[in-house]
Amino acid sequence: DLLILAAFLNSRHGAAAITREQRTLGNGLAKLEPGDVAALRVPDPARLPESFRRALIDLYTARCAAERCDAGTARHSADEIDRLWAEQL
């Protein structure tokens, strides 16, 4: 379930959820307080189809491995993760 959450938070959909909850300080700095994090709307991994969960975990694991050595593969995996979330949400 943590990999599912990490995959969501590192996707475009997760970034949009974070942006909706964050506060912007007077100097333009974006800030996310613990209460803001508690208000984040994230998918319940237990309610996601098993095939989706498995595909997402595989892609996110591949993305994490590629981040260390292959930016092209990492970007492709990130795009596929975004596509999967778009289909599911």
PDB file of C-alpha atoms in Angstrom:
ATOM      1  CA  ASP A   1       0.000   0.000   0.000  1.00  0.00           C
ATOM      2  CA  LEU A   2       2.918   2.369   0.601  1.00  0.00           C
ATOM      3  CA  LEU A   3       4.136   1.887  -2.973  1.00  0.00           C
ATOM      4  CA  ILE A   4       0.634   2.703  -4.244  1.00  0.00           C
ATOM      5  CA  LEU A   5       0.597   5.869  -2.143  1.00  0.00           C
ATOM      6  CA  ALA A   6       4.118   6.809  -3.272  1.00  0.00           C
ATOM      7  CA  ALA A   7       3.146   6.225  -6.905  1.00  0.00           C
ATOM      8  CA  PHE A   8       0.120   8.491  -6.474  1.00  0.00           C
ATOM      9  CA  LEU A   9       1.983  11.274  -4.681  1.00  0.00           C
ATOM     10  CA  ASN A  10       4.742  11.206  -7.329  1.00  0.00           C
ATOM     11  CA  SER A  11       2.263  11.359 -10.215  1.00  0.00           C
ATOM     12  CA  ARG A  12       0.732  14.414 -11.862  1.00  0.00           C
ATOM     13  CA  HIS A  13      -2.520  13.622 -10.053  1.00  0.00           C
ATOM     14  CA  GLY A  14      -0.744  13.571  -6.699  1.00  0.00           C
ATOM     15  CA  ALA A  15       1.051  16.811  -7.498  1.00  0.00           C
ATOM     16  CA  ALA A  16      -2.303  18.422  -8.321  1.00  0.00           C
ATOM     17  CA  ALA A  17      -3.784  17.192  -5.019  1.00  0.00           C
ATOM     18  CA  ILE A  18      -0.813  18.628  -3.120  1.00  0.00           C
ATOM     19  CA  THR A  19      -1.068  21.939  -4.974  1.00  0.00           C
ATOM     20  CA  ARG A  20      -4.752  22.238  -4.019  1.00  0.00           C
ATOM     21  CA  GLU A  21      -3.950  21.837  -0.315  1.00  0.00           C
ATOM     22  CA  GLN A  22      -0.690  23.771   0.022  1.00  0.00           C
ATOM     23  CA  ARG A  23      -0.454  27.322   1.260  1.00  0.00           C
ATOM     24  CA  THR A  24       1.533  30.047  -0.424  1.00  0.00           C
ATOM     25  CA  LEU A  25       3.443  32.367   1.866  1.00  0.00           C
ATOM     26  CA  GLY A  26       3.899  36.080   1.215  1.00  0.00           C
ATOM     27  CA  ASN A  27       7.301  35.512  -0.364  1.00  0.00           C
ATOM     28  CA  GLY A  28       5.812  33.003  -2.832  1.00  0.00           C
ATOM     29  CA  LEU A  29       7.123  29.934  -1.018  1.00  0.00           C
ATOM     30  CA  ALA A  30       4.713  26.985  -1.122  1.00  0.00           C
ATOM     31  CA  LYS A  31       4.186  25.283   2.232  1.00  0.00           C
ATOM     32  CA  LEU A  32       2.354  22.109   3.196  1.00  0.00           C
ATOM     33  CA  GLU A  33       1.468  21.814   6.879  1.00  0.00           C
ATOM     34  CA  PRO A  34       0.594  18.527   8.628  1.00  0.00           C
ATOM     35  CA  GLY A  35      -3.067  19.544   8.672  1.00  0.00           C
ATOM     36  CA  ASP A  36      -2.890  20.173   4.929  1.00  0.00           C
ATOM     37  CA  VAL A  37      -1.474  16.687   4.406  1.00  0.00           C
ATOM     38  CA  ALA A  38      -4.334  15.225   6.447  1.00  0.00           C
ATOM     39  CA  ALA A  39      -6.776  16.916   4.067  1.00  0.00           C
ATOM     40  CA  LEU A  40      -5.174  15.411   0.940  1.00  0.00           C
ATOM     41  CA  ARG A  41      -7.582  13.288  -1.031  1.00  0.00           C
ATOM     42  CA  VAL A  42      -5.771  10.114  -1.988  1.00  0.00           C
ATOM     43  CA  PRO A  43      -7.173   6.879  -3.394  1.00  0.00           C
ATOM     44  CA  ASP A  44      -7.760   3.987  -0.991  1.00  0.00           C
ATOM     45  CA  PRO A  45      -5.384   1.251  -2.223  1.00  0.00           C
ATOM     46  CA  ALA A  46      -7.735  -1.458  -0.903  1.00  0.00           C
ATOM     47  CA  ARG A  47     -10.461  -0.268  -3.278  1.00  0.00           C
ATOM     48  CA  LEU A  48      -8.295  -0.377  -6.389  1.00  0.00           C
ATOM     49  CA  PRO A  49      -8.493  -3.392  -8.713  1.00  0.00           C
ATOM     50  CA  GLU A  50      -5.705  -5.904  -8.122  1.00  0.00           C
ATOM     51  CA  SER A  51      -4.568  -5.744 -11.769  1.00  0.00           C
ATOM     52  CA  PHE A  52      -4.228  -1.956 -11.482  1.00  0.00           C
ATOM     53  CA  ARG A  53      -2.338  -2.254  -8.180  1.00  0.00           C
ATOM     54  CA  ARG A  54       0.094  -4.804  -9.647  1.00  0.00           C
ATOM     55  CA  ALA A  55       0.713  -2.735 -12.811  1.00  0.00           C
ATOM     56  CA  LEU A  56       1.225   0.416 -10.760  1.00  0.00           C
ATOM     57  CA  ILE A  57       3.660  -1.249  -8.352  1.00  0.00           C
ATOM     58  CA  ASP A  58       5.642  -2.731 -11.266  1.00  0.00           C
ATOM     59  CA  LEU A  59       5.858   0.642 -13.024  1.00  0.00           C
ATOM     60  CA  TYR A  60       6.731   2.560  -9.875  1.00  0.00           C
ATOM     61  CA  THR A  61       9.440   0.051  -8.934  1.00  0.00           C
ATOM     62  CA  ALA A  62      10.869   0.323 -12.465  1.00  0.00           C
ATOM     63  CA  ARG A  63      10.758   4.118 -12.254  1.00  0.00           C
ATOM     64  CA  CYS A  64      12.630   4.144  -8.949  1.00  0.00           C
ATOM     65  CA  ALA A  65      15.322   1.831 -10.326  1.00  0.00           C
ATOM     66  CA  ALA A  66      15.635   3.873 -13.532  1.00  0.00           C
ATOM     67  CA  GLU A  67      15.956   7.170 -11.646  1.00  0.00           C
ATOM     68  CA  ARG A  68      19.418   6.046 -10.603  1.00  0.00           C
ATOM     69  CA  CYS A  69      20.742   5.418 -14.107  1.00  0.00           C
ATOM     70  CA  ASP A  70      18.329   5.966 -17.020  1.00  0.00           C
ATOM     71  CA  ALA A  71      16.351   9.193 -17.212  1.00  0.00           C
ATOM     72  CA  GLY A  72      14.531   8.129 -20.395  1.00  0.00           C
ATOM     73  CA  THR A  73      13.161   4.955 -18.839  1.00  0.00           C
ATOM     74  CA  ALA A  74      12.266   6.840 -15.668  1.00  0.00           C
ATOM     75  CA  ARG A  75      10.299   9.440 -17.672  1.00  0.00           C
ATOM     76  CA  HIS A  76       8.511   6.708 -19.639  1.00  0.00           C
ATOM     77  CA  SER A  77       7.562   4.918 -16.402  1.00  0.00           C
ATOM     78  CA  ALA A  78       6.337   8.203 -14.907  1.00  0.00           C
ATOM     79  CA  ASP A  79       4.191   8.842 -17.990  1.00  0.00           C
ATOM     80  CA  GLU A  80       2.727   5.333 -17.781  1.00  0.00           C
ATOM     81  CA  ILE A  81       1.947   5.825 -14.078  1.00  0.00           C
ATOM     82  CA  ASP A  82       0.135   9.075 -14.936  1.00  0.00           C
ATOM     83  CA  ARG A  83      -1.798   7.271 -17.686  1.00  0.00           C
ATOM     84  CA  LEU A  84      -2.864   4.491 -15.307  1.00  0.00           C
ATOM     85  CA  TRP A  85      -4.073   6.995 -12.697  1.00  0.00           C
ATOM     86  CA  ALA A  86      -5.960   8.946 -15.375  1.00  0.00           C
ATOM     87  CA  GLU A  87      -7.810   5.786 -16.386  1.00  0.00           C
ATOM     88  CA  GLN A  88      -8.599   4.843 -12.786  1.00  0.00           C
ATOM     89  CA  LEU A  89      -9.664   8.207 -11.339  1.00  0.00           C
TER      90      LEU A  89
END
